[in-house]
Structure formats: structure tokens, C-alpha cells
XYZ file of C-alpha atoms in Angstrom:
204
model
C 98.424 88.961 82.477
C 96.013 92.222 82.893
C 95.459 91.216 86.691
C 99.063 91.128 87.144
C 99.673 94.183 85.136
C 96.826 95.885 87.445
C 98.919 94.955 90.651
C 101.977 95.766 89.051
C 100.705 99.607 88.265
C 99.138 99.656 91.680
C 102.112 98.720 93.617
C 104.054 101.147 91.897
C 101.551 103.953 92.490
C 101.246 103.256 96.076
C 105.069 103.644 96.247
C 104.869 107.013 94.563
C 101.611 108.332 96.674
C 103.322 107.256 99.735
C 106.461 109.330 99.127
C 104.621 112.397 97.930
C 103.865 115.259 100.464
C 100.952 114.297 102.237
C 98.695 117.444 101.147
C 99.940 116.977 97.631
C 96.830 115.860 95.089
C 98.288 115.420 91.691
C 96.190 114.484 88.736
C 96.615 110.760 87.662
C 95.943 110.621 83.872
C 95.049 107.236 82.816
C 96.661 107.479 79.014
C 99.831 108.745 80.605
C 100.048 105.996 82.846
C 99.318 103.660 80.332
C 102.192 104.904 78.207
C 104.372 104.960 81.115
C 103.612 101.401 82.146
C 103.437 100.368 78.333
C 99.932 98.719 78.752
C 96.569 99.645 77.595
C 94.211 101.556 80.056
C 92.284 98.709 81.345
C 94.781 97.516 83.769
C 95.388 101.099 84.619
C 91.619 101.510 85.405
C 91.652 98.474 87.369
C 94.671 99.443 89.509
C 93.294 103.176 89.984
C 89.948 101.446 91.201
C 91.873 99.467 93.789
C 93.620 102.418 94.903
C 90.180 104.061 95.379
C 89.142 101.372 97.511
C 91.981 101.708 99.694
C 91.480 105.488 99.932
C 94.795 106.455 98.398
C 93.023 108.207 95.480
C 89.748 109.450 94.766
C 87.444 110.516 91.643
C 86.607 114.082 91.537
C 83.646 114.920 89.333
C 85.090 117.223 86.359
C 88.579 116.780 87.459
C 89.602 112.862 87.284
C 91.432 110.858 89.604
C 93.798 112.230 91.865
C 95.739 111.098 94.876
C 93.804 111.469 98.098
C 95.448 114.072 100.471
C 95.785 113.433 103.997
C 93.667 115.663 106.136
C 95.152 116.185 109.788
C 91.472 116.273 111.059
C 91.036 112.705 109.910
C 94.234 111.281 110.979
C 93.147 110.096 114.729
C 90.043 108.319 113.051
C 92.676 106.737 110.545
C 94.626 105.557 113.101
C 92.045 104.199 115.349
C 90.176 102.374 112.612
C 93.266 100.578 111.550
C 93.801 99.501 115.089
C 90.339 98.321 115.517
C 90.520 96.487 112.382
C 93.833 94.652 113.601
C 91.733 93.817 116.829
C 89.073 92.323 114.779
C 91.398 90.426 112.692
C 93.457 89.031 115.379
C 90.263 87.888 117.141
C 88.840 86.183 114.049
C 92.336 84.696 113.162
C 92.865 82.960 116.465
C 95.666 80.706 116.841
C 96.066 79.602 113.321
C 99.867 78.706 112.936
C 102.119 81.185 110.710
C 103.823 79.764 107.810
C 107.594 79.156 107.741
C 107.988 81.574 105.014
C 106.026 84.341 107.022
C 108.241 83.444 109.959
C 111.656 84.025 107.912
C 110.366 87.170 105.916
C 109.430 88.942 109.446
C 112.668 87.845 111.381
C 114.779 89.417 108.104
C 112.900 92.813 107.905
C 113.377 93.205 111.650
C 117.235 92.701 111.108
C 117.112 95.257 108.681
C 115.448 97.624 110.721
C 117.213 96.901 114.080
C 120.813 97.225 112.229
C 120.038 100.645 110.840
C 120.844 103.928 112.292
C 118.651 105.575 109.594
C 116.906 104.304 106.468
C 115.628 106.181 103.297
C 112.124 106.605 102.831
C 112.324 104.333 99.840
C 113.263 101.601 102.212
C 110.822 102.480 105.050
C 108.295 102.054 102.495
C 109.527 98.719 101.162
C 109.695 97.616 104.756
C 106.036 98.767 105.324
C 104.667 97.115 102.021
C 106.321 93.822 102.576
C 105.210 93.478 105.923
C 101.567 94.257 104.893
C 101.593 91.644 102.144
C 103.036 88.962 104.450
C 100.222 89.805 106.922
C 97.476 89.727 104.323
C 98.644 86.421 102.902
C 98.670 84.814 106.281
C 94.859 85.708 106.786
C 92.310 83.206 106.214
C 89.447 85.796 105.416
C 89.983 87.621 102.040
C 87.206 90.041 102.934
C 88.786 90.862 106.338
C 92.367 91.064 104.660
C 91.103 93.264 102.112
C 89.634 95.906 104.603
C 92.785 95.808 106.936
C 95.007 96.371 103.918
C 93.061 99.466 103.109
C 93.099 100.749 106.442
C 96.474 99.970 106.925
C 97.627 101.759 103.740
C 96.167 104.822 105.126
C 97.863 104.468 108.380
C 101.219 103.947 106.610
C 100.730 106.925 104.585
C 100.533 109.051 107.970
C 103.640 107.221 109.097
C 105.517 107.942 106.251
C 104.576 111.465 106.398
C 105.945 111.506 109.952
C 109.027 109.962 108.845
C 109.667 112.645 106.077
C 109.413 115.279 108.435
C 111.825 113.792 110.879
C 114.301 113.427 108.309
C 115.629 109.926 109.147
C 113.187 107.980 107.081
C 112.358 105.600 110.103
C 110.434 106.454 113.057
C 110.565 104.478 116.458
C 106.932 103.104 115.980
C 108.525 100.983 112.718
C 111.487 99.990 114.809
C 109.257 98.945 117.605
C 106.656 97.389 115.464
C 109.112 95.315 113.645
C 110.731 94.026 117.003
C 107.308 93.122 118.108
C 106.492 91.288 114.899
C 109.935 89.343 115.157
C 108.879 88.404 118.805
C 105.371 87.362 117.527
C 107.149 84.825 115.434
C 107.874 82.794 118.754
C 104.415 82.455 119.415
C 103.996 81.209 115.946
C 100.327 82.395 115.401
C 98.611 84.857 112.919
C 96.962 86.379 116.079
C 100.450 87.282 117.542
C 101.587 88.650 114.702
C 98.544 91.161 114.081
C 98.634 91.933 117.975
C 102.032 92.962 117.580
C 101.105 95.884 115.451
C 98.876 97.423 118.327
C 100.172 99.952 120.510
C 100.933 98.694 124.069
C 98.336 99.743 126.638
C 99.578 102.471 128.891
C 100.240 101.099 132.679
C 97.309 101.575 134.921
């Protein structure tokens, strides 16, 4: 039960963090969160530990746990790390078949995105979060899946910040990635699903 509580809290905090302004660093009080979610401090602490691993929060000496601000000087590195892990994961997973459930979810998400002229940030987050959950479940290596999730959460925060600045809640990257992921379901492999999230190489 505690594990489920911790994951529920972590999911709620991920949403909150991704919808925060990228430079915000609010303090996260364990006791206040425990009261908010109606649990003891143990699952809150477990959730914060998970978010610290994902670099969504950080522990500062003499201060406590705060949301990690996004540093523009680290953006290129964060993006490249996510892409590098996607390449490694694609190579590692190879041609293992996608599950029927993953196929259905991806196609449904792509239809939601393609039908929308604009999406609010909450929906933008839900699409990204759901697609990441699907990807992680399809991977055979828990270690690699955890590393990839951490890198992609960082990338998603950058993309959400860009979407917030655009005012639409969606960007062309998300639309294109979901279209590519839906196309990947035709190949029906985990490799194709992972590679669909990589940028298309420039011609020449």
C-alpha cells in the first residue's frame, strides 16, 4: 500500500512540477505533503526520493527539498542525454514486439493530438506522461527503463516550458512525435517506438 501511495504522490508532484514556471524552486515540506495526501511521511519521503533520482527535485543543505529549476545552460545537455538513452534503449530492445495494449494506447493518444488545434498544458502533460509509462512498460530492462524515464522527465519539463511560452499548450514536436509513434505501431517493435522519438537527421 505504501508503494502505491508513494507512486500516486510522485505522479501528482510530477504534474505539479511540470506545470510550474521552469525557474521556480518551491520548497516541498514533507509534513505538509503528508497532510495534503492523507498519508504518513514515509510514502511522501519515498516519492521525493524517486523525484530526486529523476532530477525533478533536489535536497539543499539547510533548506530542504526544492523543485529543481531548469538551467538554460544545461538544456542542450539534457536534450542530448535523453536522445542518447533513446538510441541505447532502441538498440538494446531490438525487434521485440509491442504489446496489443501499447499499440492501442499510442494510436488513441495520436488521434487526440492530431484532432486538437490546441491543447491545454494539463492535457499536454497527460499525453507525455502516458506515453512515457507505455514505453517503460514495454522495455525488458528495468535498469534502462528507469534511466530513460529520468532523462525523459527532464526533457519533458523543457518541452512543457516551451509549450507554456507558446500559449497553445502544444508544440510541433509533440504533434510530430506522436504521429511518428503511431506510425511505429505498424512496425510493431519496441525499437521502432523508441526511435520514433528521436529527431529526424538533417538531409546530407
